[in-house]
């Protein structure tokens, strides 16, 4: 049971066949090579399922994610994304194929929503003229954080399980839940000050329809800056 929990967690980190073959876990992939044949079959089955669920689930979720980003306040999308992170982090704590498959489905939605929500937040918060620089910085930071995979895999090998590491990720996800609620409070405060100015509250479709009818670009930028100042 303890070994199965270790194996399932390795699959969620995306290390190919436990990390050894795909280069995701480094070294011997956390010591999974000595698994009994029946447990190795479970690992291969989970990896195969993940390889199908991730792209197909992302394709299916494209429509709902796009509809929410177009027609709901940004904080709604951020809240759904944060809740999905908590649920996925909790599911990987439980051994068993059913829990792991459920975690794969949640992760498929999370991956589809992550990039669209992040791009929307950056562009609508800091302006289109700053999008390229900030998006590049986000990718740089994400790439640097990915280097943590190697010491985490070594730590899991030392501990004999990913359980403690997954509990840490779950705790961080719960803390991050405060962010969408902070955005919601900002929306309410901005709406009380001026319901027409803050673009956080208005749907993105309505906002862009309004901006397309504006002729003074500088006035639009000042309007956005005033809304951000109130937040």
XYZ file of C-alpha atoms in Angstrom:
231
model
C 0.000 0.000 0.000
C 2.817 2.373 0.913
C 4.678 1.562 -2.307
C 1.519 2.052 -4.389
C 1.060 5.521 -2.929
C 4.628 6.330 -3.910
C 4.087 5.045 -7.445
C 0.825 6.911 -7.979
C 2.394 10.141 -6.843
C 5.236 9.652 -9.289
C 2.742 9.337 -12.128
C 1.129 12.637 -11.120
C 4.474 14.360 -11.361
C 4.682 13.175 -14.965
C 7.971 11.310 -14.797
C 7.305 8.888 -17.632
C 7.605 5.369 -16.287
C 7.936 6.550 -12.717
C 10.599 9.111 -13.586
C 13.445 6.819 -14.619
C 12.772 6.365 -18.336
C 11.428 9.883 -19.007
C 14.193 11.744 -17.211
C 11.586 13.497 -15.042
C 12.652 12.010 -11.741
C 16.387 11.779 -12.214
C 18.605 8.835 -11.345
C 16.654 5.632 -10.802
C 13.279 7.408 -10.597
C 12.910 7.135 -6.831
C 13.605 3.395 -6.614
C 10.545 2.067 -8.502
C 12.477 -0.435 -10.626
C 12.221 -3.148 -7.969
C 8.391 -3.185 -8.045
C 6.641 -6.540 -8.298
C 5.260 -7.264 -11.783
C 1.635 -6.656 -10.764
C 2.431 -3.219 -9.328
C 4.569 -2.289 -12.308
C 1.562 -3.135 -14.486
C -0.502 -0.697 -12.409
C 2.089 2.032 -12.968
C 2.160 1.441 -16.720
C -1.625 1.421 -16.846
C -1.861 4.736 -14.989
C 0.784 6.298 -17.218
C -1.087 5.142 -20.310
C -4.378 6.537 -18.983
C -2.738 9.846 -18.130
C -1.272 10.110 -21.634
C -4.814 9.936 -23.072
C -6.739 11.895 -20.432
C -4.490 14.948 -20.433
C -4.774 15.959 -24.131
C -8.369 14.787 -24.658
C -9.558 16.301 -21.376
C -7.888 19.575 -22.229
C -9.617 19.591 -25.607
C -13.019 18.958 -24.036
C -12.490 21.648 -21.403
C -11.509 24.336 -23.909
C -15.130 25.386 -24.481
C -16.213 25.730 -20.825
C -12.966 27.481 -19.873
C -13.285 29.964 -22.729
C -16.961 30.649 -21.948
C -16.145 31.452 -18.325
C -13.263 33.732 -19.256
C -15.444 35.576 -21.781
C -18.587 36.003 -19.718
C -17.669 35.981 -16.031
C -15.513 38.178 -13.810
C -11.881 37.168 -13.677
C -12.092 36.183 -10.019
C -14.560 33.397 -10.925
C -12.031 31.756 -13.232
C -9.265 32.182 -10.653
C -11.490 30.648 -7.964
C -12.296 27.591 -10.112
C -8.608 27.209 -10.903
C -7.634 27.434 -7.224
C -10.312 24.952 -6.147
C -9.157 22.523 -8.840
C -5.605 22.798 -7.506
C -6.762 21.955 -3.973
C -8.894 19.022 -5.140
C -6.107 17.593 -7.295
C -3.560 17.991 -4.496
C -5.928 16.169 -2.129
C -6.734 13.335 -4.538
C -3.093 12.360 -5.054
C -2.836 11.748 -1.304
C -5.097 8.709 -1.594
C -3.790 5.428 -3.004
C -5.878 3.504 -5.477
C -6.602 3.732 -9.164
C -9.990 5.423 -8.772
C -8.530 8.355 -6.832
C -5.643 8.708 -9.231
C -7.910 8.663 -12.292
C -10.109 11.329 -10.704
C -6.977 13.374 -10.106
C -6.041 13.034 -13.770
C -9.442 14.407 -14.832
C -9.151 17.391 -12.502
C -5.618 18.033 -13.741
C -6.854 18.006 -17.353
C -9.227 20.861 -16.510
C -6.561 22.654 -14.487
C -4.048 22.581 -17.315
C -6.607 23.841 -19.834
C -7.706 26.675 -17.539
C -4.283 27.685 -16.269
C -2.873 29.317 -19.399
C -6.065 31.094 -20.426
C -6.710 32.447 -16.940
C -3.118 33.576 -16.490
C -3.081 35.325 -19.878
C -6.371 37.071 -19.103
C -5.148 38.227 -15.701
C -1.908 39.612 -17.107
C -3.472 41.426 -20.064
C -6.440 42.914 -18.229
C -4.477 43.861 -15.113
C -1.326 45.338 -16.623
C -2.441 46.246 -20.140
C -1.773 44.713 -23.536
C 1.365 46.768 -24.051
C 3.032 45.003 -21.101
C 1.796 41.500 -21.876
C 4.873 40.199 -23.724
C 7.377 41.204 -21.054
C 5.283 39.904 -18.154
C 4.364 36.672 -19.926
C 8.035 36.028 -20.592
C 8.839 36.598 -16.921
C 6.097 34.158 -15.920
C 7.530 31.494 -18.205
C 11.014 32.143 -16.859
C 9.810 31.760 -13.282
C 7.901 28.582 -14.134
C 10.966 27.128 -15.845
C 13.140 27.839 -12.824
C 10.575 26.278 -10.485
C 10.538 23.148 -12.641
C 14.146 22.589 -11.638
C 12.763 21.710 -8.196
C 11.545 18.383 -9.655
C 14.995 16.858 -9.280
C 15.556 17.595 -5.555
C 11.931 16.685 -4.831
C 12.416 13.304 -6.510
C 15.572 12.759 -4.455
C 13.705 13.766 -1.291
C 10.900 11.329 -2.098
C 13.462 8.582 -2.612
C 14.947 9.369 0.797
C 11.518 9.459 2.489
C 10.258 6.413 0.605
C 7.113 8.192 -0.550
C 5.762 11.377 -2.124
C 3.161 11.608 0.627
C 4.850 14.381 2.620
C 5.648 16.365 -0.533
C 2.067 16.073 -1.778
C 0.792 17.218 1.611
C 2.999 20.290 1.274
C 1.591 21.065 -2.172
C -1.940 20.598 -0.857
C -1.278 23.014 2.014
C 0.094 25.642 -0.385
C -2.961 25.237 -2.619
C -5.268 25.872 0.339
C -3.376 29.049 1.233
C -3.582 30.302 -2.355
C -7.380 30.017 -2.144
C -7.298 33.390 -0.417
C -6.302 35.104 -3.677
C -9.600 34.768 -5.619
C -11.512 35.964 -2.554
C -9.240 39.002 -2.413
C -10.057 39.661 -6.083
C -13.763 39.352 -5.275
C -13.449 41.943 -2.515
C -11.617 44.235 -4.922
C -14.489 43.828 -7.394
C -17.047 44.759 -4.783
C -15.069 47.805 -3.636
C -14.552 48.968 -7.223
C -18.242 48.472 -8.044
C -19.276 50.561 -5.052
C -16.999 53.395 -6.216
C -17.980 53.349 -9.897
C -19.908 50.455 -11.492
C -18.913 51.481 -15.030
C -15.160 51.949 -14.695
C -13.577 48.768 -13.240
C -13.075 46.121 -15.868
C -12.654 43.389 -13.250
C -16.406 43.259 -12.715
C -17.556 43.541 -16.298
C -17.406 40.576 -18.628
C -14.499 40.648 -21.059
C -16.875 40.647 -24.059
C -18.665 43.739 -22.770
C -15.382 45.431 -21.956
C -13.928 44.919 -25.415
C -17.159 46.012 -27.067
C -16.938 49.246 -25.129
C -13.271 49.795 -25.951
C -13.813 49.130 -29.651
C -16.196 52.081 -29.769
C -13.707 54.377 -28.090
C -11.578 56.569 -30.300
C -9.207 57.980 -27.708
C -6.707 55.254 -26.823
C -5.043 57.377 -24.154
C -8.397 57.895 -22.461
C -8.905 54.116 -22.371
C -5.518 53.654 -20.718
C -6.281 56.310 -18.136
C -9.589 54.618 -17.411
C -7.789 51.330 -16.787
C -5.201 53.002 -14.559
C -7.931 54.664 -12.485
C -9.660 51.314 -12.026
C -6.399 49.685 -10.906
C -5.692 52.549 -8.497
C -8.991 51.943 -6.746
C -8.160 48.243 -6.425
